Amino acid sequence: MKYIKEFRDGKLAQKLALAIRQEADPGRRYHLMEFCGGHTHAIFRYGVQDLVPQNVEYVHGPGCPVCVLPVRRLDDAVELALKTNVILTTYGDMMRVPGTKQKSLIRAKAEGADIRMVYSTQDALRIARENPQRQVVFFAIGFETTTPPTAVAILQAKAEGLKNFSVFCNHVLTPPAIAHIVNAPAEPGEAPVKIDGFLGPSHVSSVIGCTPYEPAARDFRKPVVIAGFEPLDVMQSTLMLIRQINEGRHEVENQYTRVVTREGNRKAQKLVDEVLELRRTFEWRGLGYVADSALKIRETFAAFDAEERFALSPKESREVKSCECPAILRGVKKPTECKLFGTVCTPDNPMGACMVSSEGACAAYWSYGRNREAVAAAKGAAA
Amino acid sequence: MCLAIPARVVSIDKDDMATVALEGIRKPVSTALLEEVAVGDYVLVHVGYALHKLSEEEAERTLQLMAEAGVLAEELEDMAGEPAAGAGA
């Protein structure tokens, strides 16, 4: 597969690993937060952590849209599906995420709600066209990568005069989350997260470009290297970050130049701006309320806003007790430090979003890393 | 969620749609987010939309930079005459 296979080459990975070992200063520790779940999975799936020296540590970030969606918004979607006669359309990732009292969309579907998985907003529009007598709601989640397709769907619905289509908008923004992670005070009883630099979002950046990260890099003196999702991309970006840290620089650099340009996708940005505007504040699982960190539908498109069309009741939403998802999303805990991990919480029976999503840190540890420490200990004992 | 796959455009269809091919699979995708697109272009496909075109030139350049870092690392190791500290540990 062109543009994939060559960026997974094992020999080149060994050479990059050698370069990283030579340039990493053994006298210091490098805490590198990979923002995206896509990076976390590349690191685990290809064993990148074992190719870099022990003083280079990957800290897993909150870049998993399913994971950061607060339970309240999921409960809203469940209520919408169960208590109204709508067809709720959603990306498959959301189906199994447990809400309050472990009520997920898939359970709501089993109880009779009309919930349909879609691959694309185009499928949601098609369902609306085919069911003119029913209201069809698209449960929109995701970062800047996934936002433009939502904007296109709303514009298309307006152009076609579709009266039965609306969007429950939960789109969030990455640069405010990065700033929040380095800037927010630690939770009571928690040590502050240590971060020396960021592996910056890949496909998000293909849309927004490189400049939105510049204020955070400058103000918090943390280097950002926009990194592709293939293992060699992660390794080259690690090397670029180590160089910046060694030289005391804190710039935004772009490793993923085959896809990301400095200005990003202007057309996509324009379409998003036409339909959506900043929310003053939005709740993230793990991070709490973050100012200017999400998007809502503009007044001129209010007819397509599910929050305007349907009255949702205020609710007492609650996470599963002792699920460490919030601390894991802040980078202060690892999945293996959660007492539910691998015991009651597994991909077959997930207690938290980080185990459900294919981008979640717990899913990555479960799939590729749950025996890593035991294997390392056994090797150590044998040596 | 943010995962996207590079695929080759095999036909431009009507209403801002195109067909892409990946390892024998053909799929319709929306090209509403691209300024321009032509048959033969590689595009990044995400939730049924072509998000961005891939630059072949930049892909080559990135691989070149990786190879150069690797060559330099090997030369440094040869000069040191023994495996670099930490290697194989």
Coordinates of C-alpha atoms in Angstrom, one line a residue:
Chain A
M1 CA 0.0 0.0 0.0
K2 CA 1.6 3.2 -1.2
Y3 CA 2.3 5.8 1.5
I4 CA 1.8 3.2 4.2
K5 CA 4.2 0.2 3.8
E6 CA 7.4 2.3 3.3
F7 CA 6.6 4.1 6.6
R8 CA 6.6 0.8 8.5
D9 CA 10.0 -0.4 7.3
G10 CA 11.7 -2.4 10.1
K11 CA 15.3 -1.8 8.9
L12 CA 14.8 2.0 8.7
A13 CA 13.1 1.8 12.2
Q14 CA 16.3 0.2 13.6
K15 CA 18.4 3.0 12.1
L16 CA 16.2 5.7 13.5
A17 CA 16.3 4.0 16.9
L18 CA 20.1 4.1 16.7
A19 CA 20.0 7.8 15.9
I20 CA 17.6 8.4 18.8
R21 CA 19.9 6.5 21.2
Q22 CA 22.9 8.6 20.1
E23 CA 21.1 11.9 20.5
A24 CA 19.2 11.3 23.7
D25 CA 21.2 12.7 26.6
P26 CA 21.4 9.8 29.2
G27 CA 21.6 12.5 31.9
R28 CA 18.0 13.6 31.4
R29 CA 14.5 12.3 31.0
Y30 CA 12.3 13.1 28.0
H31 CA 8.6 13.2 28.7
L32 CA 6.9 13.4 25.3
M33 CA 3.1 13.6 25.1
E34 CA 1.7 12.0 22.0
F35 CA -1.6 13.9 21.7
C36 CA -3.5 11.5 19.5
G37 CA -4.8 8.0 20.1
G38 CA -3.5 7.2 16.6
H39 CA 0.0 7.8 17.9
T40 CA -0.6 5.8 21.1
H41 CA -1.7 2.8 19.0
A42 CA 1.3 3.1 16.6
I43 CA 3.7 3.2 19.6
F44 CA 2.2 0.0 21.1
R45 CA 1.3 -1.9 17.9
Y46 CA 4.9 -1.5 16.5
G47 CA 6.7 -1.6 19.9
V48 CA 8.2 1.9 19.4
Q49 CA 8.5 2.3 23.2
D50 CA 10.9 -0.7 23.2
L51 CA 13.0 0.8 20.4
V52 CA 13.8 4.1 22.2
P53 CA 16.0 4.4 25.3
Q54 CA 14.3 4.1 28.7
N55 CA 14.8 7.8 29.5
V56 CA 12.4 8.6 26.5
E57 CA 8.9 8.2 27.9
Y58 CA 5.7 8.6 25.9
V59 CA 2.9 10.2 27.9
H60 CA -0.5 9.4 26.4
G61 CA -2.7 12.4 25.6
P62 CA -6.4 13.1 25.4
G63 CA -6.6 12.9 21.5
C64 CA -9.4 10.3 21.4
P65 CA -12.7 12.0 20.6
V66 CA -14.8 9.2 21.9
C67 CA -12.8 9.2 25.2
V68 CA -13.1 12.9 25.9
L69 CA -16.8 13.2 25.2
P70 CA -18.3 13.7 28.7
V71 CA -20.8 11.2 29.9
R72 CA -23.5 13.9 30.1
R73 CA -23.5 14.4 26.4
L74 CA -23.7 10.7 25.8
D75 CA -26.6 10.5 28.2
D76 CA -28.3 13.3 26.2
A77 CA -27.9 11.2 23.0
V78 CA -29.3 8.1 24.7
E79 CA -32.3 10.1 26.0
L80 CA -32.9 11.6 22.5
A81 CA -32.9 8.1 21.0
L82 CA -35.1 6.5 23.7
K83 CA -37.6 9.3 24.5
T84 CA -38.3 10.7 21.1
N85 CA -39.2 9.0 17.8
V86 CA -36.0 10.1 16.1
I87 CA -33.6 7.9 14.1
L88 CA -30.2 8.6 15.8
T89 CA -27.3 8.1 13.4
T90 CA -23.8 7.8 14.9
Y91 CA -20.3 6.7 14.0
G92 CA -19.7 3.1 15.1
D93 CA -17.1 4.1 17.8
M94 CA -19.8 5.6 20.0
M95 CA -22.1 2.6 20.2
R96 CA -20.5 0.7 23.1
V97 CA -19.3 3.6 25.3
P98 CA -21.0 3.3 28.7
G99 CA -23.0 6.2 29.9
T100 CA -24.6 6.7 33.4
K101 CA -25.5 3.3 34.9
Q102 CA -23.6 1.8 32.0
K103 CA -26.4 2.7 29.6
S104 CA -24.8 2.8 26.1
L105 CA -26.3 3.5 22.7
I106 CA -26.2 -0.2 21.9
R107 CA -28.2 -1.0 25.0
A108 CA -30.7 1.7 24.1
K109 CA -30.9 0.1 20.7
A110 CA -31.7 -3.2 22.3
E111 CA -34.5 -1.5 24.2
G112 CA -36.0 -0.5 20.9
A113 CA -34.5 2.9 20.1
D114 CA -33.9 3.4 16.4
I115 CA -30.1 3.9 16.3
R116 CA -28.1 3.4 13.1
M117 CA -24.4 3.3 12.6
V118 CA -23.1 5.3 9.7
Y119 CA -19.7 5.4 8.1
S120 CA -20.2 9.0 6.8
T121 CA -22.4 12.0 7.2
Q122 CA -23.4 11.2 3.6
D123 CA -25.1 8.1 4.9
A124 CA -27.0 10.1 7.6
L125 CA -28.3 12.4 4.9
R126 CA -29.4 9.4 2.8
I127 CA -31.3 8.0 5.7
A128 CA -33.0 11.4 6.2
R129 CA -34.0 11.5 2.5
E130 CA -35.4 7.9 2.7
N131 CA -37.4 8.6 5.8
P132 CA -39.1 12.0 5.2
Q133 CA -41.8 11.3 7.9
R134 CA -39.1 10.8 10.6
Q135 CA -36.7 13.1 12.3
V136 CA -33.1 12.0 11.7
V137 CA -30.3 13.3 14.1
F138 CA -26.6 12.9 13.4
F139 CA -24.6 12.5 16.6
A140 CA -21.5 14.5 15.6
I141 CA -18.3 13.9 17.6
G142 CA -14.7 14.4 16.8
F143 CA -11.8 16.8 16.4
E144 CA -11.0 19.2 13.5
T145 CA -10.5 16.2 11.2
T146 CA -14.1 15.0 11.5
T147 CA -15.7 18.5 11.7
P148 CA -15.6 19.5 8.0
P149 CA -17.8 16.5 7.0
T150 CA -20.4 17.6 9.5
A151 CA -20.3 21.1 8.1
V152 CA -20.7 19.8 4.5
A153 CA -23.7 17.7 5.6
I154 CA -25.5 20.7 7.1
L155 CA -24.8 22.9 4.1
Q156 CA -26.1 20.1 1.8
A157 CA -29.3 19.6 4.0
K158 CA -30.0 23.3 3.7
A159 CA -29.4 23.4 -0.1
E160 CA -31.7 20.4 -0.5
G161 CA -34.3 21.8 1.8
L162 CA -34.2 18.7 4.1
K163 CA -36.6 19.5 6.9
N164 CA -36.0 16.3 9.0
F165 CA -32.3 16.4 9.4
S166 CA -30.4 17.9 12.4
V167 CA -27.0 17.5 14.1
F168 CA -26.2 17.0 17.8
C169 CA -22.9 18.8 17.7
N170 CA -20.0 17.8 20.0
H171 CA -17.0 18.8 17.9
V172 CA -14.0 19.8 19.9
L173 CA -10.7 21.6 19.2
T174 CA -7.1 20.4 19.9
P175 CA -5.1 23.6 20.4
P176 CA -7.1 24.7 23.5
A177 CA -6.7 21.1 24.9
I178 CA -2.9 21.2 24.5
A179 CA -2.8 24.6 26.3
H180 CA -5.1 23.3 29.0
I181 CA -2.9 20.2 29.7
V182 CA 0.2 22.2 30.3
N183 CA -1.5 25.1 32.0
A184 CA -4.2 23.7 34.3
P185 CA -3.3 23.2 37.9
A186 CA -3.0 19.6 39.0
E187 CA -6.1 17.9 40.6
P188 CA -6.0 17.6 44.4
G189 CA -3.8 14.7 45.4
E190 CA -2.3 14.3 41.9
A191 CA 1.2 15.1 40.8
P192 CA 1.3 17.6 37.9
V193 CA 1.9 15.9 34.5
K194 CA 5.5 16.2 33.2
I195 CA 5.7 17.1 29.6
D196 CA 8.8 18.3 27.7
G197 CA 7.3 18.3 24.3
F198 CA 4.3 17.2 22.1
L199 CA 4.0 14.9 19.2
G200 CA 1.3 17.1 17.5
P201 CA -1.9 15.9 15.8
S202 CA -1.6 14.4 12.3
H203 CA -4.8 14.5 10.5
V204 CA -6.2 17.3 12.6
S205 CA -3.3 19.4 11.3
S206 CA -4.1 18.5 7.7
V207 CA -7.2 20.6 8.2
I208 CA -6.0 23.4 10.5
G209 CA -2.3 23.6 9.5
C210 CA 0.7 24.3 11.7
T211 CA 0.1 27.8 13.0
P212 CA -2.7 27.1 15.6
Y213 CA -0.1 25.4 17.9
E214 CA 2.3 28.3 17.8
P215 CA 0.9 30.2 20.8
A216 CA 1.1 27.2 23.1
A217 CA 4.6 26.3 22.0
R218 CA 5.8 29.9 22.6
D219 CA 3.9 30.7 25.8
F220 CA 4.6 27.4 27.6
R221 CA 8.0 26.8 26.0
K222 CA 7.1 23.3 24.8
P223 CA 8.2 22.1 21.4
V224 CA 5.5 20.6 19.1
V225 CA 6.4 18.3 16.2
I226 CA 3.4 17.5 14.0
A227 CA 3.8 13.8 13.5
G228 CA 2.3 11.2 11.1
F229 CA 0.6 8.1 12.4
E230 CA 3.0 5.5 11.0
P231 CA 5.7 4.1 13.3
L232 CA 8.6 5.7 11.3
D233 CA 6.8 9.0 11.5
V234 CA 6.5 8.7 15.3
M235 CA 10.2 7.8 15.5
Q236 CA 11.4 10.6 13.3
S237 CA 9.2 13.0 15.3
T238 CA 10.7 11.7 18.5
L239 CA 14.2 12.4 17.2
M240 CA 13.1 16.0 16.1
L241 CA 11.7 16.6 19.6
I242 CA 14.8 15.3 21.3
R243 CA 16.9 17.7 19.2
Q244 CA 14.7 20.7 20.0
I245 CA 14.8 19.8 23.8
N246 CA 18.6 19.4 23.7
E247 CA 19.0 22.7 21.9
G248 CA 16.5 24.5 24.2
R249 CA 14.2 25.3 21.3
H250 CA 10.4 25.3 21.5
E251 CA 9.1 25.6 17.9
V252 CA 6.3 24.1 15.9
E253 CA 7.9 21.7 13.4
N254 CA 6.2 19.6 10.8
Q255 CA 7.4 16.0 10.3
Y256 CA 4.2 15.0 8.3
T257 CA 4.9 17.2 5.3
R258 CA 3.4 14.7 2.8
V259 CA -0.1 15.6 4.2
V260 CA 0.2 18.7 6.4
T261 CA 0.9 22.2 5.0
R262 CA 1.5 25.3 7.1
E263 CA -1.9 26.8 6.2
G264 CA -3.9 23.5 6.2
N265 CA -7.0 22.9 4.1
R266 CA -8.4 26.4 3.6
K267 CA -11.6 25.2 1.8
A268 CA -12.4 22.9 4.8
Q269 CA -11.7 25.7 7.3
K270 CA -14.0 28.1 5.3
L271 CA -16.9 25.5 5.3
V272 CA -16.5 24.9 9.0
D273 CA -16.5 28.6 9.7
E274 CA -19.6 29.2 7.7
V275 CA -21.6 26.7 9.7
L276 CA -20.1 26.5 13.1
E277 CA -18.8 28.9 15.8
L278 CA -16.9 28.7 19.0
R279 CA -18.6 27.6 22.2
R280 CA -17.6 29.7 25.2
T281 CA -16.9 26.6 27.2
F282 CA -17.3 22.8 26.8
E283 CA -16.8 19.9 29.2
W284 CA -14.2 17.3 28.4
R285 CA -13.9 14.0 30.2
G286 CA -10.7 14.3 32.3
L287 CA -10.0 17.9 31.6
G288 CA -13.3 19.4 32.9
Y289 CA -14.6 22.6 31.4
V290 CA -12.2 24.2 28.9
A291 CA -12.8 27.7 27.5
D292 CA -13.3 28.1 23.7
S293 CA -12.6 24.4 23.2
A294 CA -15.6 23.3 21.1
L295 CA -17.9 24.3 18.3
K296 CA -21.6 24.8 18.0
I297 CA -24.0 25.4 15.1
R298 CA -24.4 29.0 14.1
E299 CA -27.7 30.8 14.7
T300 CA -28.3 31.0 10.9
F301 CA -28.3 27.2 10.8
A302 CA -30.4 26.7 14.0
A303 CA -33.0 24.7 12.1
F304 CA -30.4 22.0 11.8
D305 CA -29.3 22.1 15.4
A306 CA -30.7 19.1 17.4
E307 CA -30.1 21.0 20.7
E308 CA -32.6 23.7 19.4
R309 CA -35.0 21.3 18.0
F310 CA -35.3 18.9 20.9
A311 CA -35.7 19.8 24.6
L312 CA -33.1 17.7 26.5
S313 CA -33.6 17.4 30.3
P314 CA -30.8 18.3 32.8
K315 CA -29.5 15.0 34.3
E316 CA -27.3 13.7 37.0
S317 CA -24.6 12.0 34.9
R318 CA -22.0 9.8 36.5
E319 CA -18.9 8.0 35.4
V320 CA -18.4 4.3 36.4
K321 CA -16.9 4.4 39.9
S322 CA -13.1 3.8 40.1
C323 CA -12.7 4.0 36.3
E324 CA -9.4 6.0 35.8
C325 CA -10.2 7.3 32.3
P326 CA -10.2 10.9 33.5
A327 CA -6.6 10.7 35.0
I328 CA -5.4 8.6 32.0
L329 CA -6.7 11.3 29.6
R330 CA -4.7 14.0 31.6
G331 CA -1.6 11.9 31.2
V332 CA -1.1 11.4 35.0
K333 CA -1.9 7.7 35.1
K334 CA -1.3 4.8 32.9
P335 CA -4.0 2.2 32.1
T336 CA -2.2 -0.4 34.2
E337 CA -2.6 1.8 37.2
C338 CA -6.4 1.4 37.0
K339 CA -7.7 -1.4 39.2
L340 CA -10.4 -2.2 36.7
F341 CA -8.0 -2.6 33.8
G342 CA -7.9 -6.2 32.5
T343 CA -10.0 -7.5 35.4
V344 CA -13.6 -6.2 35.1
C345 CA -12.8 -3.8 32.2
T346 CA -11.8 -5.4 28.9
P347 CA -12.8 -4.6 25.3
D348 CA -15.6 -7.3 25.6
N349 CA -17.0 -5.6 28.7
P350 CA -15.7 -2.0 28.8
M351 CA -16.3 0.1 31.8
G352 CA -14.9 3.3 30.3
A353 CA -14.5 5.0 27.0
C354 CA -10.7 4.5 26.9
M355 CA -11.2 0.7 26.6
V356 CA -14.0 1.0 24.0
S357 CA -12.4 3.3 21.4
S358 CA -9.9 1.9 19.0
E359 CA -7.9 5.0 19.8
G360 CA -8.2 4.7 23.6
A361 CA -5.0 4.2 25.7
C362 CA -6.6 1.3 27.6
A363 CA -7.5 -0.5 24.3
A364 CA -3.9 0.0 23.1
Y365 CA -2.4 -1.4 26.4
W366 CA -4.9 -4.3 26.3
S367 CA -4.3 -5.2 22.6
Y368 CA -0.5 -4.8 22.5
G369 CA 1.0 -4.0 25.8
R370 CA -0.7 -5.8 28.7
N371 CA 2.0 -8.4 29.1
R372 CA 4.9 -6.0 28.3
E373 CA 5.9 -5.4 31.8
A374 CA 5.7 -9.1 32.8
V375 CA 7.8 -10.0 29.7
A376 CA 10.4 -7.3 30.6
A377 CA 10.5 -8.6 34.2
A378 CA 11.0 -12.2 33.1
K379 CA 13.8 -11.1 30.8
G380 CA 15.4 -9.2 33.6
A381 CA 15.2 -12.2 35.9
A382 CA 16.7 -14.5 33.3
A383 CA 19.6 -12.1 32.6
Chain B
M1 CA -11.7 8.5 14.8
C2 CA -9.0 10.6 13.2
L3 CA -7.6 7.7 11.3
A4 CA -7.5 8.2 7.6
I5 CA -6.2 6.1 4.7
P6 CA -4.3 7.1 1.6
A7 CA -6.2 5.9 -1.5
R8 CA -5.9 6.6 -5.3
V9 CA -8.6 8.4 -7.2
V10 CA -9.8 6.3 -10.1
S11 CA -12.7 8.3 -11.3
I12 CA -14.3 11.7 -10.8
D13 CA -18.1 11.4 -10.4
K14 CA -20.9 13.9 -10.3
D15 CA -22.0 16.0 -7.3
D16 CA -18.6 16.4 -5.7
M17 CA -18.0 12.6 -5.5
A18 CA -15.1 10.5 -6.7
T19 CA -14.2 6.8 -6.6
V20 CA -11.1 5.7 -4.9
A21 CA -9.2 2.4 -5.0
L22 CA -7.3 0.8 -2.2
E23 CA -5.9 -2.7 -2.6
G24 CA -8.7 -3.8 -4.9
I25 CA -11.5 -2.1 -2.9
R26 CA -13.4 0.7 -4.6
K27 CA -15.3 3.2 -2.6
P28 CA -17.2 6.4 -3.3
V29 CA -15.9 9.4 -1.4
S30 CA -17.0 13.0 -1.2
T31 CA -14.5 15.5 -2.7
A32 CA -16.4 18.5 -1.3
L33 CA -13.4 19.5 0.9
L34 CA -10.8 19.6 -1.9
E35 CA -10.2 22.6 -4.2
E36 CA -9.2 20.4 -7.1
V37 CA -8.7 16.7 -7.6
A38 CA -7.7 14.6 -10.6
V39 CA -7.7 10.9 -11.5
G40 CA -4.4 9.4 -10.2
D41 CA -4.1 11.7 -7.2
Y42 CA -3.6 10.1 -3.8
V43 CA -6.0 11.5 -1.2
L44 CA -6.4 10.9 2.5
V45 CA -9.8 9.3 3.1
H46 CA -11.6 10.0 6.4
V47 CA -15.2 9.1 7.2
G48 CA -16.1 9.0 3.5
Y49 CA -14.5 12.3 2.6
A50 CA -11.2 13.1 0.8
L51 CA -9.5 15.3 3.4
H52 CA -6.3 16.3 1.7
K53 CA -4.1 15.4 -1.3
L54 CA -0.8 13.5 -0.5
S55 CA 2.4 15.0 -1.8
E56 CA 4.6 12.3 -3.5
E57 CA 7.5 14.7 -3.5
E58 CA 7.2 15.3 0.3
A59 CA 6.8 11.6 1.0
E60 CA 10.1 10.9 -0.8
R61 CA 11.8 13.8 1.0
T62 CA 10.7 12.4 4.4
L63 CA 12.0 8.9 3.6
Q64 CA 15.2 10.5 2.5
L65 CA 15.6 12.5 5.7
M66 CA 14.9 9.3 7.7
A67 CA 17.5 7.4 5.7
E68 CA 20.1 10.2 6.2
A69 CA 19.6 10.2 10.0
G70 CA 20.0 6.4 9.9
V71 CA 23.2 6.6 7.8
L72 CA 24.7 9.3 10.0
A73 CA 23.9 7.2 13.1
E74 CA 25.6 4.2 11.6
E75 CA 28.7 6.2 10.7
L76 CA 28.9 7.6 14.2
E77 CA 28.7 4.1 15.6
D78 CA 31.4 2.8 13.3
M79 CA 33.6 5.7 14.3
A80 CA 33.1 4.8 18.0
G81 CA 34.2 1.2 17.1
E82 CA 31.6 -0.4 19.4
P83 CA 27.8 -0.4 19.8
A84 CA 26.4 2.9 21.0
A85 CA 25.6 3.2 24.7
G86 CA 22.3 1.5 25.5
A87 CA 22.1 -0.5 22.3
G88 CA 21.0 -4.0 23.0
A89 CA 20.6 -3.3 26.7

